[in-house]
PDB file of C-alpha atoms and ligand atoms in Angstrom:
ATOM      1  CA  MET A   1     157.692  86.675  96.874  1.00  0.00           C
ATOM      2  CA  THR A   2     155.240  84.295  95.264  1.00  0.00           C
ATOM      3  CA  PHE A   3     151.839  85.659  94.393  1.00  0.00           C
ATOM      4  CA  GLN A   4     148.919  83.485  95.593  1.00  0.00           C
ATOM      5  CA  ASP A   5     151.047  80.666  96.974  1.00  0.00           C
ATOM      6  CA  TYR A   6     148.339  78.091  97.646  1.00  0.00           C
ATOM      7  CA  SER A   7     150.740  75.817  99.478  1.00  0.00           C
ATOM      8  CA  ILE A   8     150.571  78.046 102.586  1.00  0.00           C
ATOM      9  CA  VAL A   9     146.965  76.879 103.084  1.00  0.00           C
ATOM     10  CA  PRO A  10     146.760  73.565 104.949  1.00  0.00           C
ATOM     11  CA  ASP A  11     145.384  70.602 103.005  1.00  0.00           C
ATOM     12  CA  GLU A  12     142.468  70.161 105.395  1.00  0.00           C
ATOM     13  CA  ALA A  13     141.222  73.663 104.503  1.00  0.00           C
ATOM     14  CA  ARG A  14     141.218  73.038 100.751  1.00  0.00           C
ATOM     15  CA  ARG A  15     137.677  71.813 100.505  1.00  0.00           C
ATOM     16  CA  PRO A  16     135.061  72.641  97.845  1.00  0.00           C
ATOM     17  CA  VAL A  17     133.741  76.197  97.997  1.00  0.00           C
ATOM     18  CA  TRP A  18     130.167  77.115  97.138  1.00  0.00           C
ATOM     19  CA  VAL A  19     130.155  79.873  94.505  1.00  0.00           C
ATOM     20  CA  ASN A  20     126.889  81.365  93.203  1.00  0.00           C
ATOM     21  CA  GLY A  21     124.945  78.152  93.662  1.00  0.00           C
ATOM     22  CA  ALA A  22     127.435  75.360  92.951  1.00  0.00           C
ATOM     23  CA  LEU A  23     130.460  73.775  94.563  1.00  0.00           C
ATOM     24  CA  VAL A  24     133.789  74.436  92.872  1.00  0.00           C
ATOM     25  CA  PRO A  25     137.231  73.054  93.740  1.00  0.00           C
ATOM     26  CA  TRP A  26     139.025  75.148  96.350  1.00  0.00           C
ATOM     27  CA  GLU A  27     141.706  76.222  93.830  1.00  0.00           C
ATOM     28  CA  GLU A  28     139.079  77.688  91.493  1.00  0.00           C
ATOM     29  CA  ALA A  29     137.284  79.841  94.069  1.00  0.00           C
ATOM     30  CA  THR A  30     139.298  82.999  93.373  1.00  0.00           C
ATOM     31  CA  PHE A  31     138.709  86.704  92.698  1.00  0.00           C
ATOM     32  CA  HIS A  32     140.569  88.845  90.206  1.00  0.00           C
ATOM     33  CA  VAL A  33     142.703  91.626  91.774  1.00  0.00           C
ATOM     34  CA  ALA A  34     140.534  94.226  90.025  1.00  0.00           C
ATOM     35  CA  SER A  35     137.362  92.920  91.739  1.00  0.00           C
ATOM     36  CA  HIS A  36     135.323  95.471  93.626  1.00  0.00           C
ATOM     37  CA  VAL A  37     135.424  93.553  96.927  1.00  0.00           C
ATOM     38  CA  ILE A  38     139.211  93.388  96.819  1.00  0.00           C
ATOM     39  CA  ASN A  39     139.453  97.133  96.287  1.00  0.00           C
ATOM     40  CA  TYR A  40     136.854  98.351  98.767  1.00  0.00           C
ATOM     41  CA  GLY A  41     135.855  95.538 101.128  1.00  0.00           C
ATOM     42  CA  PHE A  42     132.170  95.867 100.238  1.00  0.00           C
ATOM     43  CA  ALA A  43     130.827  92.549 101.425  1.00  0.00           C
ATOM     44  CA  VAL A  44     128.380  91.296 104.016  1.00  0.00           C
ATOM     45  CA  PHE A  45     129.173  88.005 105.636  1.00  0.00           C
ATOM     46  CA  GLU A  46     128.586  85.544 108.447  1.00  0.00           C
ATOM     47  CA  GLY A  47     130.818  83.311 110.470  1.00  0.00           C
ATOM     48  CA  LEU A  48     129.163  80.053 111.530  1.00  0.00           C
ATOM     49  CA  ARG A  49     130.434  77.073 113.425  1.00  0.00           C
ATOM     50  CA  PHE A  50     129.460  73.457 113.029  1.00  0.00           C
ATOM     51  CA  TYR A  51     130.077  70.889 115.706  1.00  0.00           C
ATOM     52  CA  ASP A  52     130.668  67.173 116.015  1.00  0.00           C
ATOM     53  CA  THR A  53     127.394  66.054 117.607  1.00  0.00           C
ATOM     54  CA  GLU A  54     125.708  62.709 118.254  1.00  0.00           C
ATOM     55  CA  ARG A  55     123.603  63.379 115.146  1.00  0.00           C
ATOM     56  CA  GLY A  56     126.776  63.963 113.074  1.00  0.00           C
ATOM     57  CA  PRO A  57     128.163  67.344 111.982  1.00  0.00           C
ATOM     58  CA  ALA A  58     125.570  70.000 112.823  1.00  0.00           C
ATOM     59  CA  ILE A  59     125.530  73.745 112.160  1.00  0.00           C
ATOM     60  CA  PHE A  60     124.743  75.926 115.172  1.00  0.00           C
ATOM     61  CA  ARG A  61     121.931  78.456 114.693  1.00  0.00           C
ATOM     62  CA  LEU A  62     122.067  78.268 110.900  1.00  0.00           C
ATOM     63  CA  ASP A  63     118.704  79.981 110.377  1.00  0.00           C
ATOM     64  CA  ASP A  64     119.646  82.848 112.694  1.00  0.00           C
ATOM     65  CA  HIS A  65     122.890  83.430 110.798  1.00  0.00           C
ATOM     66  CA  ILE A  66     121.052  83.351 107.455  1.00  0.00           C
ATOM     67  CA  ALA A  67     118.499  85.841 108.813  1.00  0.00           C
ATOM     68  CA  ARG A  68     121.289  88.167 109.955  1.00  0.00           C
ATOM     69  CA  LEU A  69     123.002  87.849 106.563  1.00  0.00           C
ATOM     70  CA  ASN A  70     119.728  88.796 104.894  1.00  0.00           C
ATOM     71  CA  ARG A  71     119.341  91.812 107.208  1.00  0.00           C
ATOM     72  CA  SER A  72     122.972  92.880 106.610  1.00  0.00           C
ATOM     73  CA  ALA A  73     122.401  92.662 102.838  1.00  0.00           C
ATOM     74  CA  GLU A  74     119.283  94.850 103.144  1.00  0.00           C
ATOM     75  CA  LEU A  75     121.035  97.433 105.305  1.00  0.00           C
ATOM     76  CA  PHE A  76     124.047  97.462 103.009  1.00  0.00           C
ATOM     77  CA  GLN A  77     121.849  97.459  99.884  1.00  0.00           C
ATOM     78  CA  ILE A  78     123.527  94.517  98.185  1.00  0.00           C
ATOM     79  CA  LYS A  79     121.243  92.018  96.400  1.00  0.00           C
ATOM     80  CA  PRO A  80     122.429  88.472  95.719  1.00  0.00           C
ATOM     81  CA  HIS A  81     121.158  86.671  92.596  1.00  0.00           C
ATOM     82  CA  VAL A  82     120.597  83.523  94.603  1.00  0.00           C
ATOM     83  CA  SER A  83     117.977  83.183  97.338  1.00  0.00           C
ATOM     84  CA  PHE A  84     118.756  83.034 101.050  1.00  0.00           C
ATOM     85  CA  ASP A  85     117.291  79.507 101.052  1.00  0.00           C
ATOM     86  CA  GLN A  86     119.909  78.570  98.461  1.00  0.00           C
ATOM     87  CA  ILE A  87     122.626  80.126 100.628  1.00  0.00           C
ATOM     88  CA  ARG A  88     121.295  78.112 103.579  1.00  0.00           C
ATOM     89  CA  ASP A  89     121.418  74.902 101.522  1.00  0.00           C
ATOM     90  CA  GLY A  90     124.888  75.922 100.330  1.00  0.00           C
ATOM     91  CA  CYS A  91     126.138  76.006 103.923  1.00  0.00           C
ATOM     92  CA  ILE A  92     124.918  72.431 104.404  1.00  0.00           C
ATOM     93  CA  GLU A  93     126.573  71.323 101.138  1.00  0.00           C
ATOM     94  CA  VAL A  94     129.885  72.897 102.136  1.00  0.00           C
ATOM     95  CA  VAL A  95     129.865  71.113 105.496  1.00  0.00           C
ATOM     96  CA  LYS A  96     129.035  67.768 103.848  1.00  0.00           C
ATOM     97  CA  ASN A  97     131.842  68.184 101.336  1.00  0.00           C
ATOM     98  CA  SER A  98     134.372  69.408 103.900  1.00  0.00           C
ATOM     99  CA  ARG A  99     134.664  65.860 105.271  1.00  0.00           C
ATOM    100  CA  ALA A 100     135.264  67.613 108.607  1.00  0.00           C
ATOM    101  CA  LYS A 101     133.322  66.939 111.783  1.00  0.00           C
ATOM    102  CA  SER A 102     133.612  70.523 112.987  1.00  0.00           C
ATOM    103  CA  GLY A 103     134.807  73.865 111.718  1.00  0.00           C
ATOM    104  CA  VAL A 104     133.760  77.252 110.432  1.00  0.00           C
ATOM    105  CA  LEU A 105     131.755  78.491 107.424  1.00  0.00           C
ATOM    106  CA  ARG A 106     131.983  81.951 105.943  1.00  0.00           C
ATOM    107  CA  PRO A 107     129.075  82.820 103.623  1.00  0.00           C
ATOM    108  CA  GLN A 108     129.785  86.153 101.983  1.00  0.00           C
ATOM    109  CA  ILE A 109     127.878  88.375  99.532  1.00  0.00           C
ATOM    110  CA  GLN A 110     130.126  90.798  97.689  1.00  0.00           C
ATOM    111  CA  PHE A 111     130.494  93.007  94.645  1.00  0.00           C
ATOM    112  CA  GLY A 112     132.620  91.118  92.125  1.00  0.00           C
ATOM    113  CA  LEU A 113     134.447  92.057  88.949  1.00  0.00           C
ATOM    114  CA  SER A 114     132.914  95.219  87.506  1.00  0.00           C
ATOM    115  CA  SER A 115     132.959  97.036  84.189  1.00  0.00           C
ATOM    116  CA  ARG A 116     134.999  99.834  85.742  1.00  0.00           C
ATOM    117  CA  MET A 117     137.446  99.934  88.642  1.00  0.00           C
ATOM    118  CA  SER A 118     135.512 102.559  90.514  1.00  0.00           C
ATOM    119  CA  PHE A 119     133.483 102.307  93.691  1.00  0.00           C
ATOM    120  CA  PRO A 120     130.028 103.182  92.296  1.00  0.00           C
ATOM    121  CA  ALA A 121     130.491 100.398  89.674  1.00  0.00           C
ATOM    122  CA  THR A 122     128.733  97.491  91.337  1.00  0.00           C
ATOM    123  CA  ASP A 123     127.691  95.418  88.309  1.00  0.00           C
ATOM    124  CA  THR A 124     128.095  91.953  89.770  1.00  0.00           C
ATOM    125  CA  VAL A 125     127.229  90.367  93.086  1.00  0.00           C
ATOM    126  CA  ASP A 126     128.920  87.083  93.962  1.00  0.00           C
ATOM    127  CA  VAL A 127     128.069  84.758  96.821  1.00  0.00           C
ATOM    128  CA  THR A 128     130.740  82.469  98.220  1.00  0.00           C
ATOM    129  CA  ILE A 129     130.845  79.973 101.091  1.00  0.00           C
ATOM    130  CA  PRO A 130     134.257  78.620 102.057  1.00  0.00           C
ATOM    131  CA  PHE A 131     134.951  76.195 104.898  1.00  0.00           C
ATOM    132  CA  TRP A 132     137.768  76.606 107.370  1.00  0.00           C
ATOM    133  CA  PRO A 133     138.935  74.156 110.046  1.00  0.00           C
ATOM    134  CA  LEU A 134     138.957  75.798 113.464  1.00  0.00           C
ATOM    135  CA  GLY A 135     139.310  74.440 116.959  1.00  0.00           C
ATOM    136  CA  ALA A 136     139.598  76.759 119.960  1.00  0.00           C
ATOM    137  CA  TYR A 137     139.877  80.415 118.930  1.00  0.00           C
ATOM    138  CA  ARG A 138     142.456  81.482 121.506  1.00  0.00           C
ATOM    139  CA  GLU A 139     144.174  78.876 123.632  1.00  0.00           C
ATOM    140  CA  LYS A 140     143.845  80.894 126.835  1.00  0.00           C
ATOM    141  CA  THR A 141     141.940  80.416 130.067  1.00  0.00           C
ATOM    142  CA  GLY A 142     141.946  84.092 130.983  1.00  0.00           C
ATOM    143  CA  LEU A 143     142.341  87.144 128.765  1.00  0.00           C
ATOM    144  CA  ARG A 144     144.128  90.350 129.733  1.00  0.00           C
ATOM    145  CA  VAL A 145     142.114  93.238 128.320  1.00  0.00           C
ATOM    146  CA  VAL A 146     142.232  97.051 128.391  1.00  0.00           C
ATOM    147  CA  THR A 147     139.910  99.888 127.419  1.00  0.00           C
ATOM    148  CA  SER A 148     140.801 100.902 123.881  1.00  0.00           C
ATOM    149  CA  GLU A 149     141.904 104.351 122.810  1.00  0.00           C
ATOM    150  CA  LEU A 150     140.038 103.714 119.547  1.00  0.00           C
ATOM    151  CA  ARG A 151     136.317 104.410 119.344  1.00  0.00           C
ATOM    152  CA  LYS A 152     133.839 101.992 117.772  1.00  0.00           C
ATOM    153  CA  LEU A 153     132.646 103.065 114.307  1.00  0.00           C
ATOM    154  CA  PRO A 154     129.642 105.302 115.085  1.00  0.00           C
ATOM    155  CA  ILE A 155     126.082 104.393 114.074  1.00  0.00           C
ATOM    156  CA  ALA A 156     125.800 107.920 112.687  1.00  0.00           C
ATOM    157  CA  ALA A 157     128.261 106.821 109.965  1.00  0.00           C
ATOM    158  CA  VAL A 158     127.372 103.181 109.225  1.00  0.00           C
ATOM    159  CA  PRO A 159     124.602 100.681 110.078  1.00  0.00           C
ATOM    160  CA  ILE A 160     126.779  98.913 112.641  1.00  0.00           C
ATOM    161  CA  GLU A 161     124.332  96.046 113.164  1.00  0.00           C
ATOM    162  CA  ALA A 162     125.156  94.877 109.628  1.00  0.00           C
ATOM    163  CA  LYS A 163     128.122  92.529 109.437  1.00  0.00           C
ATOM    164  CA  VAL A 164     130.190  94.286 106.770  1.00  0.00           C
ATOM    165  CA  ALA A 165     133.738  93.269 105.837  1.00  0.00           C
ATOM    166  CA  GLY A 166     135.023  96.862 105.610  1.00  0.00           C
ATOM    167  CA  TYR A 167     134.107  97.558 109.259  1.00  0.00           C
ATOM    168  CA  TYR A 168     136.893  95.220 110.292  1.00  0.00           C
ATOM    169  CA  VAL A 169     139.416  98.011 109.740  1.00  0.00           C
ATOM    170  CA  ASN A 170     138.117  99.200 113.114  1.00  0.00           C
ATOM    171  CA  SER A 171     138.499  95.734 114.696  1.00  0.00           C
ATOM    172  CA  TYR A 172     141.938  95.224 113.166  1.00  0.00           C
ATOM    173  CA  LEU A 173     143.320  98.526 114.447  1.00  0.00           C
ATOM    174  CA  ASN A 174     141.781  97.803 117.833  1.00  0.00           C
ATOM    175  CA  ARG A 175     143.536  94.442 117.961  1.00  0.00           C
ATOM    176  CA  ARG A 176     146.796  96.128 116.967  1.00  0.00           C
ATOM    177  CA  PHE A 177     146.236  98.645 119.774  1.00  0.00           C
ATOM    178  CA  ALA A 178     145.868  95.760 122.241  1.00  0.00           C
ATOM    179  CA  GLU A 179     149.077  94.206 120.952  1.00  0.00           C
ATOM    180  CA  SER A 180     150.899  97.515 121.404  1.00  0.00           C
ATOM    181  CA  LYS A 181     149.804  97.400 125.076  1.00  0.00           C
ATOM    182  CA  GLN A 182     150.902  93.738 125.294  1.00  0.00           C
ATOM    183  CA  VAL A 183     147.440  92.489 126.190  1.00  0.00           C
ATOM    184  CA  ASP A 184     145.050  90.074 124.455  1.00  0.00           C
ATOM    185  CA  ASP A 185     142.300  92.457 123.400  1.00  0.00           C
ATOM    186  CA  ALA A 186     140.767  95.884 123.959  1.00  0.00           C
ATOM    187  CA  VAL A 187     137.194  97.074 124.544  1.00  0.00           C
ATOM    188  CA  MET A 188     136.056  99.954 122.332  1.00  0.00           C
ATOM    189  CA  LEU A 189     133.752 102.675 123.650  1.00  0.00           C
ATOM    190  CA  ASP A 190     131.164 104.595 121.629  1.00  0.00           C
ATOM    191  CA  GLU A 191     131.169 108.375 121.258  1.00  0.00           C
ATOM    192  CA  HIS A 192     129.375 108.712 124.629  1.00  0.00           C
ATOM    193  CA  GLY A 193     132.024 106.676 126.421  1.00  0.00           C
ATOM    194  CA  HIS A 194     129.845 103.574 126.728  1.00  0.00           C
ATOM    195  CA  VAL A 195     131.254 100.072 126.307  1.00  0.00           C
ATOM    196  CA  THR A 196     130.509  98.525 122.877  1.00  0.00           C
ATOM    197  CA  GLU A 197     132.531  95.449 121.854  1.00  0.00           C
ATOM    198  CA  ALA A 198     136.029  94.011 121.869  1.00  0.00           C
ATOM    199  CA  SER A 199     137.636  93.395 118.439  1.00  0.00           C
ATOM    200  CA  VAL A 200     135.339  90.550 117.355  1.00  0.00           C
ATOM    201  CA  THR A 201     133.429  89.630 120.498  1.00  0.00           C
ATOM    202  CA  HIS A 202     130.694  90.942 122.771  1.00  0.00           C
ATOM    203  CA  VAL A 203     131.284  91.846 126.381  1.00  0.00           C
ATOM    204  CA  PHE A 204     129.439  90.433 129.402  1.00  0.00           C
ATOM    205  CA  ALA A 205     130.099  91.196 133.053  1.00  0.00           C
ATOM    206  CA  ALA A 206     128.681  89.928 136.335  1.00  0.00           C
ATOM    207  CA  LYS A 207     128.285  91.938 139.511  1.00  0.00           C
ATOM    208  CA  ASP A 208     126.566  90.646 142.648  1.00  0.00           C
ATOM    209  CA  GLY A 209     125.017  87.783 140.685  1.00  0.00           C
ATOM    210  CA  VAL A 210     123.543  90.003 137.932  1.00  0.00           C
ATOM    211  CA  LEU A 211     124.784  89.475 134.386  1.00  0.00           C
ATOM    212  CA  PHE A 212     124.908  92.565 132.170  1.00  0.00           C
ATOM    213  CA  THR A 213     125.934  93.426 128.630  1.00  0.00           C
ATOM    214  CA  PRO A 214     125.784  96.577 126.472  1.00  0.00           C
ATOM    215  CA  ALA A 215     122.317  97.309 125.106  1.00  0.00           C
ATOM    216  CA  ALA A 216     121.683  97.036 121.353  1.00  0.00           C
ATOM    217  CA  GLY A 217     122.640 100.206 119.528  1.00  0.00           C
ATOM    218  CA  ASN A 218     126.284 100.611 118.698  1.00  0.00           C
ATOM    219  CA  ILE A 219     126.959  96.854 118.460  1.00  0.00           C
ATOM    220  CA  LEU A 220     126.501  93.935 116.105  1.00  0.00           C
ATOM    221  CA  LEU A 221     123.393  91.960 117.082  1.00  0.00           C
ATOM    222  CA  GLY A 222     125.412  88.974 118.207  1.00  0.00           C
ATOM    223  CA  ILE A 223     124.070  85.466 117.898  1.00  0.00           C
ATOM    224  CA  THR A 224     126.232  84.166 120.740  1.00  0.00           C
ATOM    225  CA  ARG A 225     125.202  87.226 122.755  1.00  0.00           C
ATOM    226  CA  ALA A 226     121.524  86.317 122.235  1.00  0.00           C
ATOM    227  CA  THR A 227     122.247  82.645 122.994  1.00  0.00           C
ATOM    228  CA  VAL A 228     124.047  83.508 126.232  1.00  0.00           C
ATOM    229  CA  MET A 229     121.351  85.953 127.373  1.00  0.00           C
ATOM    230  CA  GLN A 230     118.680  83.314 126.801  1.00  0.00           C
ATOM    231  CA  LEU A 231     120.604  80.461 128.438  1.00  0.00           C
ATOM    232  CA  ALA A 232     121.665  82.642 131.379  1.00  0.00           C
ATOM    233  CA  ALA A 233     118.039  83.576 132.071  1.00  0.00           C
ATOM    234  CA  GLU A 234     116.343  80.256 131.279  1.00  0.00           C
ATOM    235  CA  VAL A 235     118.900  77.655 132.322  1.00  0.00           C
ATOM    236  CA  ALA A 236     121.227  79.362 134.814  1.00  0.00           C
ATOM    237  CA  GLU A 237     118.272  81.429 136.129  1.00  0.00           C
ATOM    238  CA  LEU A 238     120.351  84.569 136.374  1.00  0.00           C
ATOM    239  CA  GLN A 239     119.089  88.116 136.179  1.00  0.00           C
ATOM    240  CA  VAL A 240     120.280  89.444 132.796  1.00  0.00           C
ATOM    241  CA  GLU A 241     120.344  93.135 131.929  1.00  0.00           C
ATOM    242  CA  GLU A 242     121.060  94.987 128.684  1.00  0.00           C
ATOM    243  CA  ARG A 243     122.183  98.490 129.549  1.00  0.00           C
ATOM    244  CA  SER A 244     124.659 101.286 128.851  1.00  0.00           C
ATOM    245  CA  PHE A 245     127.729 101.425 131.048  1.00  0.00           C
ATOM    246  CA  GLY A 246     131.253 102.781 131.001  1.00  0.00           C
ATOM    247  CA  PRO A 247     134.581 100.986 131.496  1.00  0.00           C
ATOM    248  CA  GLU A 248     134.445 101.647 135.265  1.00  0.00           C
ATOM    249  CA  ALA A 249     131.656  99.018 135.482  1.00  0.00           C
ATOM    250  CA  LEU A 250     134.092  96.495 133.996  1.00  0.00           C
ATOM    251  CA  ARG A 251     136.905  97.491 136.345  1.00  0.00           C
ATOM    252  CA  ASP A 252     134.455  96.993 139.204  1.00  0.00           C
ATOM    253  CA  ALA A 253     132.945  93.708 137.934  1.00  0.00           C
ATOM    254  CA  ASP A 254     133.171  90.370 139.757  1.00  0.00           C
ATOM    255  CA  GLU A 255     133.549  88.571 136.414  1.00  0.00           C
ATOM    256  CA  ILE A 256     133.925  89.456 132.745  1.00  0.00           C
ATOM    257  CA  PHE A 257     133.710  87.250 129.680  1.00  0.00           C
ATOM    258  CA  PHE A 258     133.572  87.704 125.924  1.00  0.00           C
ATOM    259  CA  THR A 259     131.261  85.897 123.498  1.00  0.00           C
ATOM    260  CA  GLY A 260     131.361  85.178 119.770  1.00  0.00           C
ATOM    261  CA  THR A 261     130.700  82.381 117.322  1.00  0.00           C
ATOM    262  CA  SER A 262     134.401  81.655 116.825  1.00  0.00           C
ATOM    263  CA  ALA A 263     135.523  82.795 120.267  1.00  0.00           C
ATOM    264  CA  GLU A 264     132.640  81.009 122.062  1.00  0.00           C
ATOM    265  CA  ILE A 265     132.956  81.958 125.772  1.00  0.00           C
ATOM    266  CA  GLU A 266     136.247  83.604 126.748  1.00  0.00           C
ATOM    267  CA  PRO A 267     136.918  84.485 130.387  1.00  0.00           C
ATOM    268  CA  VAL A 268     138.620  87.834 131.020  1.00  0.00           C
ATOM    269  CA  THR A 269     140.750  87.800 134.152  1.00  0.00           C
ATOM    270  CA  GLU A 270     142.413  91.197 133.982  1.00  0.00           C
ATOM    271  CA  TYR A 271     140.882  94.523 132.944  1.00  0.00           C
ATOM    272  CA  ASP A 272     142.810  97.810 132.710  1.00  0.00           C
ATOM    273  CA  GLY A 273     145.543  96.240 134.839  1.00  0.00           C
ATOM    274  CA  ILE A 274     143.080  95.203 137.583  1.00  0.00           C
ATOM    275  CA  THR A 275     142.664  91.531 138.475  1.00  0.00           C
ATOM    276  CA  ILE A 276     139.025  90.525 137.987  1.00  0.00           C
ATOM    277  CA  GLY A 277     137.616  88.308 140.731  1.00  0.00           C
ATOM    278  CA  GLU A 278     140.188  85.764 141.805  1.00  0.00           C
ATOM    279  CA  GLY A 279     142.120  86.138 138.537  1.00  0.00           C
ATOM    280  CA  ALA A 280     140.561  82.926 137.215  1.00  0.00           C
ATOM    281  CA  PRO A 281     137.209  82.172 135.533  1.00  0.00           C
ATOM    282  CA  GLY A 282     134.520  82.774 138.172  1.00  0.00           C
ATOM    283  CA  PRO A 283     131.386  80.698 138.916  1.00  0.00           C
ATOM    284  CA  VAL A 284     129.054  82.584 136.542  1.00  0.00           C
ATOM    285  CA  THR A 285     131.534  82.351 133.644  1.00  0.00           C
ATOM    286  CA  GLN A 286     132.125  78.658 134.333  1.00  0.00           C
ATOM    287  CA  ARG A 287     128.408  77.936 134.477  1.00  0.00           C
ATOM    288  CA  ILE A 288     127.714  79.831 131.227  1.00  0.00           C
ATOM    289  CA  SER A 289     130.635  78.063 129.476  1.00  0.00           C
ATOM    290  CA  GLU A 290     129.361  74.702 130.608  1.00  0.00           C
ATOM    291  CA  ILE A 291     125.795  75.372 129.419  1.00  0.00           C
ATOM    292  CA  TYR A 292     126.991  76.879 126.142  1.00  0.00           C
ATOM    293  CA  SER A 293     129.232  73.875 125.404  1.00  0.00           C
ATOM    294  CA  LYS A 294     126.268  71.565 125.921  1.00  0.00           C
ATOM    295  CA  ALA A 295     123.991  73.727 123.755  1.00  0.00           C
ATOM    296  CA  VAL A 296     126.364  73.744 120.754  1.00  0.00           C
ATOM    297  CA  LEU A 297     126.725  69.963 120.961  1.00  0.00           C
ATOM    298  CA  GLY A 298     122.968  69.430 121.086  1.00  0.00           C
ATOM    299  CA  GLN A 299     123.190  68.083 124.640  1.00  0.00           C
ATOM    300  CA  LEU A 300     120.966  70.673 126.291  1.00  0.00           C
ATOM    301  CA  PRO A 301     117.372  69.393 126.500  1.00  0.00           C
ATOM    302  CA  GLY A 302     114.947  71.839 124.894  1.00  0.00           C
ATOM    303  CA  TYR A 303     117.565  73.602 122.769  1.00  0.00           C
ATOM    304  CA  GLU A 304     118.379  70.870 120.217  1.00  0.00           C
ATOM    305  CA  SER A 305     116.554  72.795 117.486  1.00  0.00           C
ATOM    306  CA  TRP A 306     119.432  75.293 117.420  1.00  0.00           C
ATOM    307  CA  LEU A 307     121.387  72.632 115.536  1.00  0.00           C
ATOM    308  CA  THR A 308     120.975  71.668 111.890  1.00  0.00           C
ATOM    309  CA  PRO A 309     122.515  68.207 111.325  1.00  0.00           C
ATOM    310  CA  VAL A 310     123.840  68.155 107.750  1.00  0.00           C
ATOM    311  CA  ASN A 311     123.127  64.471 107.181  1.00  0.00           C
ATOM    312  CA  ALA A 312     119.493  64.608 108.304  1.00  0.00           C
TER     313      ALA A 312
HETATM  314  N1  PMP B 422     131.402  91.680 117.312  1.00  0.00           N
HETATM  315  C1  PMP B 422     132.015  91.632 116.110  1.00  0.00           C
HETATM  316  C2  PMP B 422     132.571  92.879 115.528  1.00  0.00           C
HETATM  317  C3  PMP B 422     132.140  90.395 115.450  1.00  0.00           C
HETATM  318  O1  PMP B 422     132.770  90.310 114.278  1.00  0.00           O
HETATM  319  C4  PMP B 422     131.598  89.239 116.045  1.00  0.00           C
HETATM  320  C5  PMP B 422     131.733  87.906 115.341  1.00  0.00           C
HETATM  321  N2  PMP B 422     130.641  87.683 114.470  1.00  0.00           N
HETATM  322  C6  PMP B 422     130.947  89.360 117.275  1.00  0.00           C
HETATM  323  C7  PMP B 422     130.876  90.588 117.878  1.00  0.00           C
HETATM  324  C8  PMP B 422     130.280  88.165 117.891  1.00  0.00           C
HETATM  325  O2  PMP B 422     129.046  87.973 117.265  1.00  0.00           O
HETATM  326  P1  PMP B 422     128.410  86.519 117.085  1.00  0.00           P
HETATM  327  O3  PMP B 422     128.133  86.015 118.436  1.00  0.00           O
HETATM  328  O4  PMP B 422     127.169  86.741 116.300  1.00  0.00           O
HETATM  329  O5  PMP B 422     129.416  85.692 116.377  1.00  0.00           O
END
């Protein structure tokens, strides 16, 4: 087997990467195998999308993602040597140099190569921003989902609202669990049996016209979650509630959908083997998808400021 076979990466993904303040060719943006982040997964990161808008490529909610990255870094106690304004500008530079109209950005702050290969040795902090081309996340109009047998990492162990690379062991095993049940995803509960998140998305459900989602606590503070709550209340004029609930509320829901930056809005049409609604995206899900699609393209009057055009 070839080690680091770059040819498996499509040409359109091999765009300049921002490393500690400057763009470097894609081939040069590498970590040594002895680097701390490779050994322990100690990194905080963000996933952002940029869209092909009338004002050119524009990053959706850039400042909110940078603010969450800053908060994650504080909670995780990792200090970059560049400022968050520089990281923000770096995101814009990466988009410009990607030559792509849309795609994903992944700013990440991590412990780099250290003087010792040992987990308390955190001598260097590196900041990287690669681009990745991404269209639809999952080409599906309705997901089949079950309640997971795996619990969400508890807040008593880790600050779960930080977006930390190592936490994705939990998401990965959850996704594997879903695959073992031959479904698309699984919803993890917290230690009290309350719904938290699916592998990399938040959970929304509608019942009798009311939209509800798990309250903040044992979840990432999702940017799409916040966007959807705001648009549902202000544009769709729905009643939106953040509360604790168990999986029975999902089995009993009229509609369920997932949200996430990459995933966007994903209708769920089967939960724990039960058909949800008519087994197709319902009216609330369709309305939210429609509004969200307009918002990310800068076509929703009053919400254009969520977009940062890179050529402005
Ligand atoms: N939960 C987890 C564990 C995630 O990784 C993500 C993706 N960032 C989400 C939820 C969705 O959050 P956001 O809307 O901020 O992308």
